[in-house]
Structures are given as C-alpha cells and as structure tokens.
XYZ file of C-alpha atoms in Angstrom:
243
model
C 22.668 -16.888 -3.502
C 21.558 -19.384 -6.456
C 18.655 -21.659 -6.713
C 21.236 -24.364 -6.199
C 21.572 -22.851 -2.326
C 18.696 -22.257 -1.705
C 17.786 -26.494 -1.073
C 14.192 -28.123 -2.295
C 11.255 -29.347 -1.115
C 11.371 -33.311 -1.016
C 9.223 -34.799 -3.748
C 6.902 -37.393 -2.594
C 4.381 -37.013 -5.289
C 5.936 -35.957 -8.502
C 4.055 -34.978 -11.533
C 3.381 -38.318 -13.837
C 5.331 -38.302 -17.204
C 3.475 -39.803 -19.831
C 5.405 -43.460 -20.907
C 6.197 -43.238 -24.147
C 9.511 -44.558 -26.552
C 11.838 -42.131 -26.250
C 15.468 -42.637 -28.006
C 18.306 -42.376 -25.552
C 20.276 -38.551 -25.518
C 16.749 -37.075 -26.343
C 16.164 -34.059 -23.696
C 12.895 -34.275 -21.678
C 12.980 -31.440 -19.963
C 11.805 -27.845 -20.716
C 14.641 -26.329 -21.383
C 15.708 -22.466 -21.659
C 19.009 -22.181 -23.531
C 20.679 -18.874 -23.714
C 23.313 -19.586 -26.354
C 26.126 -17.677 -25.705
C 29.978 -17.949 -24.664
C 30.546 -19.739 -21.059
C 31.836 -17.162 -18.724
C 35.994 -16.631 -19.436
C 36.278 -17.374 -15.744
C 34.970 -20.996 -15.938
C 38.152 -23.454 -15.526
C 37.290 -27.236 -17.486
C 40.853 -28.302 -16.987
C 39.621 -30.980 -14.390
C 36.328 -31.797 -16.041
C 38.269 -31.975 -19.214
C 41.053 -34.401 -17.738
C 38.371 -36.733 -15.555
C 35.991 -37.029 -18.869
C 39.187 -38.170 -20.655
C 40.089 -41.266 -17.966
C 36.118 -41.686 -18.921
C 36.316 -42.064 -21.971
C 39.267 -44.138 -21.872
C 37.235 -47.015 -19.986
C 34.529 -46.998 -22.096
C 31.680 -45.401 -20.020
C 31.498 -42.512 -21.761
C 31.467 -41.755 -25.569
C 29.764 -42.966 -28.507
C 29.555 -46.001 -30.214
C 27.852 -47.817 -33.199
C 27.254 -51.169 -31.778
C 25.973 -49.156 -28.342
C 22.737 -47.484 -27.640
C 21.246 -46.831 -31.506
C 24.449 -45.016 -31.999
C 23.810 -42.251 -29.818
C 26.240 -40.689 -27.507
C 26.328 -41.748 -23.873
C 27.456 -40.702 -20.037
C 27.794 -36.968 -19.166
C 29.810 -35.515 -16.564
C 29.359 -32.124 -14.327
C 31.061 -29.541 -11.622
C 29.478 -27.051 -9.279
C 30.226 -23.439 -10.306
C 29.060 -20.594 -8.772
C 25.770 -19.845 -11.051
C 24.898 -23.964 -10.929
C 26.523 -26.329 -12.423
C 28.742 -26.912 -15.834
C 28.006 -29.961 -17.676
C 28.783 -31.708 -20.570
C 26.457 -30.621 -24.185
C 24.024 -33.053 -25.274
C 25.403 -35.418 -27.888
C 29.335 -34.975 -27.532
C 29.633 -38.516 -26.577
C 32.025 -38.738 -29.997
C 34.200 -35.839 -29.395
C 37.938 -36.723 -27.845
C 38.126 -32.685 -26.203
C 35.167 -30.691 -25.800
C 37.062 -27.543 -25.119
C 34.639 -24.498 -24.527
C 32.373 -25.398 -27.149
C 30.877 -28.868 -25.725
C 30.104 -27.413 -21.894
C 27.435 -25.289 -20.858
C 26.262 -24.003 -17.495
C 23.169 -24.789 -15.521
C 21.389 -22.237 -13.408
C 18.674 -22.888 -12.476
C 16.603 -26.202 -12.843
C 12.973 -27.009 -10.931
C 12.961 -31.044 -10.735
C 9.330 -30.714 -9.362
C 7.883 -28.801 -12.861
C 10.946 -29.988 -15.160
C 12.002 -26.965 -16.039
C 15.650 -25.910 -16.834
C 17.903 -23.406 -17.659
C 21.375 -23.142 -18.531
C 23.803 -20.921 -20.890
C 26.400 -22.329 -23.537
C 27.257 -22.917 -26.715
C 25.696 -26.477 -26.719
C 22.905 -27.415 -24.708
C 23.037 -29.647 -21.812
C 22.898 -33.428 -21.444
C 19.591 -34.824 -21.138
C 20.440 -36.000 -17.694
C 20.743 -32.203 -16.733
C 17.855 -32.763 -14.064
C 19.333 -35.616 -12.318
C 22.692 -33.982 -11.735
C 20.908 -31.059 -10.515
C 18.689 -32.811 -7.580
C 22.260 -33.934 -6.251
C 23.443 -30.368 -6.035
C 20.817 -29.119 -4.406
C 20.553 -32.218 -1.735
C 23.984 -31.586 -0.189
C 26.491 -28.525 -0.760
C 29.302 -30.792 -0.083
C 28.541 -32.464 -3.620
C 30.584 -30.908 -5.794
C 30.440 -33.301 -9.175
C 28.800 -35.776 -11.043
C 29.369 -38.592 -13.249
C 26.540 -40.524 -15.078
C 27.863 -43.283 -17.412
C 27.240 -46.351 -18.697
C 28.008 -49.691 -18.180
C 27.089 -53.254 -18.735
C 29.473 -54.510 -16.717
C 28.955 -52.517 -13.158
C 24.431 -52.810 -14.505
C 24.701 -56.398 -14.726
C 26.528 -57.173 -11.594
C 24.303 -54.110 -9.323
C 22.644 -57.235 -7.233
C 26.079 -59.137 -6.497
C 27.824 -56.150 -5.122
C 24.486 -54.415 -3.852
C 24.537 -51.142 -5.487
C 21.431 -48.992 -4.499
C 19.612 -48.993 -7.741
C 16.090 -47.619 -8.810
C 13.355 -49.257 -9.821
C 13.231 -50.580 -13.360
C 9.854 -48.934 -14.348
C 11.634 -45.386 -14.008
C 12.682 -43.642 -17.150
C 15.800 -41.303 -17.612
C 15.644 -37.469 -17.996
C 11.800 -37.693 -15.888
C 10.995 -36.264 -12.459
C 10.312 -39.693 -11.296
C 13.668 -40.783 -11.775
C 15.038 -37.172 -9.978
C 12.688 -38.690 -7.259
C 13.796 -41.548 -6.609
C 17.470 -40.800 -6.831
C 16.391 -38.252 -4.154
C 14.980 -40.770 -2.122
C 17.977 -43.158 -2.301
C 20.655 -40.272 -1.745
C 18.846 -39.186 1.091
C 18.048 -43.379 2.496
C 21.561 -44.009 2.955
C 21.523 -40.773 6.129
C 18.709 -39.354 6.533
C 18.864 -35.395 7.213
C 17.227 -33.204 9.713
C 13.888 -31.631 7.880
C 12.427 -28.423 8.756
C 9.063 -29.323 9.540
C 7.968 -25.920 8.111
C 8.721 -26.581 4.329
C 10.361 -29.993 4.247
C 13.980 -28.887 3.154
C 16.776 -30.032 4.462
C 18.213 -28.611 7.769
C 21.657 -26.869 7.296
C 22.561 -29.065 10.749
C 21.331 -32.579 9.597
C 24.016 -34.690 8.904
C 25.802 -35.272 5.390
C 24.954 -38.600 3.501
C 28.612 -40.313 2.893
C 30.498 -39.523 -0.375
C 30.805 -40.868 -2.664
C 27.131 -42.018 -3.284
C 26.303 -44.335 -6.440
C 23.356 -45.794 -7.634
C 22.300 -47.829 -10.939
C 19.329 -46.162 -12.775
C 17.717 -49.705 -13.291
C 15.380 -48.492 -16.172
C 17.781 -46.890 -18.178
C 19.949 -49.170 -20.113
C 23.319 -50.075 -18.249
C 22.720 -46.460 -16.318
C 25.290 -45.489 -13.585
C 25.587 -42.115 -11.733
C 28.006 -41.331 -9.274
C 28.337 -38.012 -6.791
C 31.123 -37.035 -4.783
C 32.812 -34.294 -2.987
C 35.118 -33.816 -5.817
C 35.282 -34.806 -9.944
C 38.465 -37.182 -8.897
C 36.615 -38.860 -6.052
C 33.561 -39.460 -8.109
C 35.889 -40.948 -11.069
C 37.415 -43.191 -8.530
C 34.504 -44.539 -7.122
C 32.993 -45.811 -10.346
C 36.525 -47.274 -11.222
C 36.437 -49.209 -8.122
C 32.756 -50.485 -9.016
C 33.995 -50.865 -12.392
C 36.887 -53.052 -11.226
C 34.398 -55.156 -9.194
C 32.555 -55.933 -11.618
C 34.875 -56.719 -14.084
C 36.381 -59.689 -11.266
C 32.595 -61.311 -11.477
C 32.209 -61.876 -15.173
C-alpha cells in the first residue's frame, strides 16, 4: 500500500506560507529528488499523446509573450508508487520521452514535503495534483493548464474557483482545492481521524476548478487522462463562444 492509499486528514488549518514574489515554475515545496531512470515498466504513451492535444491548444507549453517566459501547465497519471508527472520547466519541449517525467511517491500537503524519482524533477504544482489522488481512488489523472480564455470567463460559466489571495505550489492552495473537490459531494468522514470513509460517496468526474490567484490557472481531474483532456476542451470551447 502507498501513501497515496492510505487517504489524509482534511486540512482545516494549514500551516501559513509566508507571501512573498515568487516567479511562476519556481518549486515551493521541499522536495526529495532521487535522480535516477523511471522504472522500464512505466507506459507515457497516453500521457505523451494527451500532453500533445495540450499543447496543440495552447494551454500548455512555453511562450515569450506568456508568463516571463517560463514554461506553463503540467499534466499527471496514477501509477502504482504515486503518480508520474511532467518535469519542471519542459513547457518548450514538443516530446518529453523518458527524460521529462518523473514519479511521485510520496507527498505530505499538510508539512509540504515531497518526494519523487526521475530524471527531471517534478512540476511545481506536484502538491496540488497529489491532494486529488489521495481524495478519491477513482481519480486517475490530472491536468493543470493555463488559460486566459476559460480564467476570464470562470464567473459566466460558474466554474468553482479559489480565492484570489491563494498562491500556487502552497498548502493553502492544496486546501482549498480540497475543500472545493470535496463541496461539490461531500464524503462520509470517520469521526476517528477525519479521512475519508471508503463507503462515502464519489464526488462526480470530471471536477475543474480555476486557481483564481494564479495567473489564468486551470486544473482539471478525472477518472481517466482522456476524460480530463475533454473536459477542459469543452470549458475551453465555452469560453472561446463568450469572447
């Protein structure tokens, strides 16, 4: 059993990040990289193919007029250890093959704490994929991207969305994704500890939510990579019709 089956304890009170200007890709988390080879058993064939259609609309890559420069939008896959996601900064790159995606195995949103093996270490939005994977077992991917179109229209098709004080890559924003994954149907708590009851019932997938105070911030979960891709193309598609 992995940390990512074991469940959480719900944050109500997380630790208080100090505010300060941070440039957008930079990791904020403690991070334990083990830098070696991803297992020869990991298949990226899917993650490869739905980063791709990605990339092709524009909410992920890397851009000079975008963001300082900086690459954007990440993009992850339950495995049996965690989690694979894309490396930090490969927002440029066309393929990532096995050099651009590591593994997550174990991350504590309540301390900020991760650890993951890979040739490249993972995005700074590591923590905020992780909370989702640990909420739910039936979420099996997760898409964060970017983009002004679906940001600026969040009120007119009433996406959930977090407040706009809350900074990327923190434990407040892991928080209050939690609290708006888990808003939408609530689950069963064991009054003992707080986590989740194996016989609560399952918030609907796909779940998205704009992460207000992160520049044009989108994240998407579903029970599959393709499911997740097509809900942000619907929003996307939405969005597009209002401007």
């Amino acid at each position: 059993m992995t940390y990512f089956d074991q469940g959480i304890k719900l944050m109500s009170q997380p630790p208080t990040n100090q505010k300060e200007d941070v440039l957008e890709g930079v990791i904020r988390f403690q991070l334990s990289w083990n830098k070696n080879p991803l297992a020869d058993d990991i298949c990226l064939e899917t993650l490869e193919l739905v980063r791709s259609d990605m990339l092709r609309q524009q909410l992920i890559g890397q851009s000079a007029e975008r963001y300082q420069g900086y690459g954007f939008g990440n993009i992850s896959q339950r495995s049996e250890q965690g989690f694979i996601i894309s490396g930090t900064q490969t927002g440029h790159l066309t393929q990532l093959a096995r050099q651009g995606w590591c593994e997550v195995t174990d991350c504590d949103p309540m301390t900020g704490k991760v650890s993951a093996t890979g040739p490249v270490k993972p995005s700074s939005e590591a923590m905020s994929h992780a909370i989702y994977y640990q909420l739910d077992p039936a979420i099996n991917a997760v898409i964060h991207v970017h983009s002004p179109a679906m940001f600026n229209a969040a009120s007119q098709l009433n996406l959930l969305a977090t407040a706009a004080d809350i900074e990327y890559g923190t434990t407040e924003m892991v928080t209050a994704l939690q609290q708006l994954f888990l808003s939408c149907r609530p689950l069963i708590a064991n009054e003992k500890d707080n986590s989740p009851n194996e016989k609560g019932n399952q918030p609907l997938l796909p779940h998205l939510a704009v992460m207000s105070g992160h520049e044009d911030g989108i994240i998407c979960c579903g029970s599959s990579l393709q499911q997740a891709s097509q809900k942000l193309t619907d929003i996307l598609t939405l969005a597009n019709a209002l401007t």
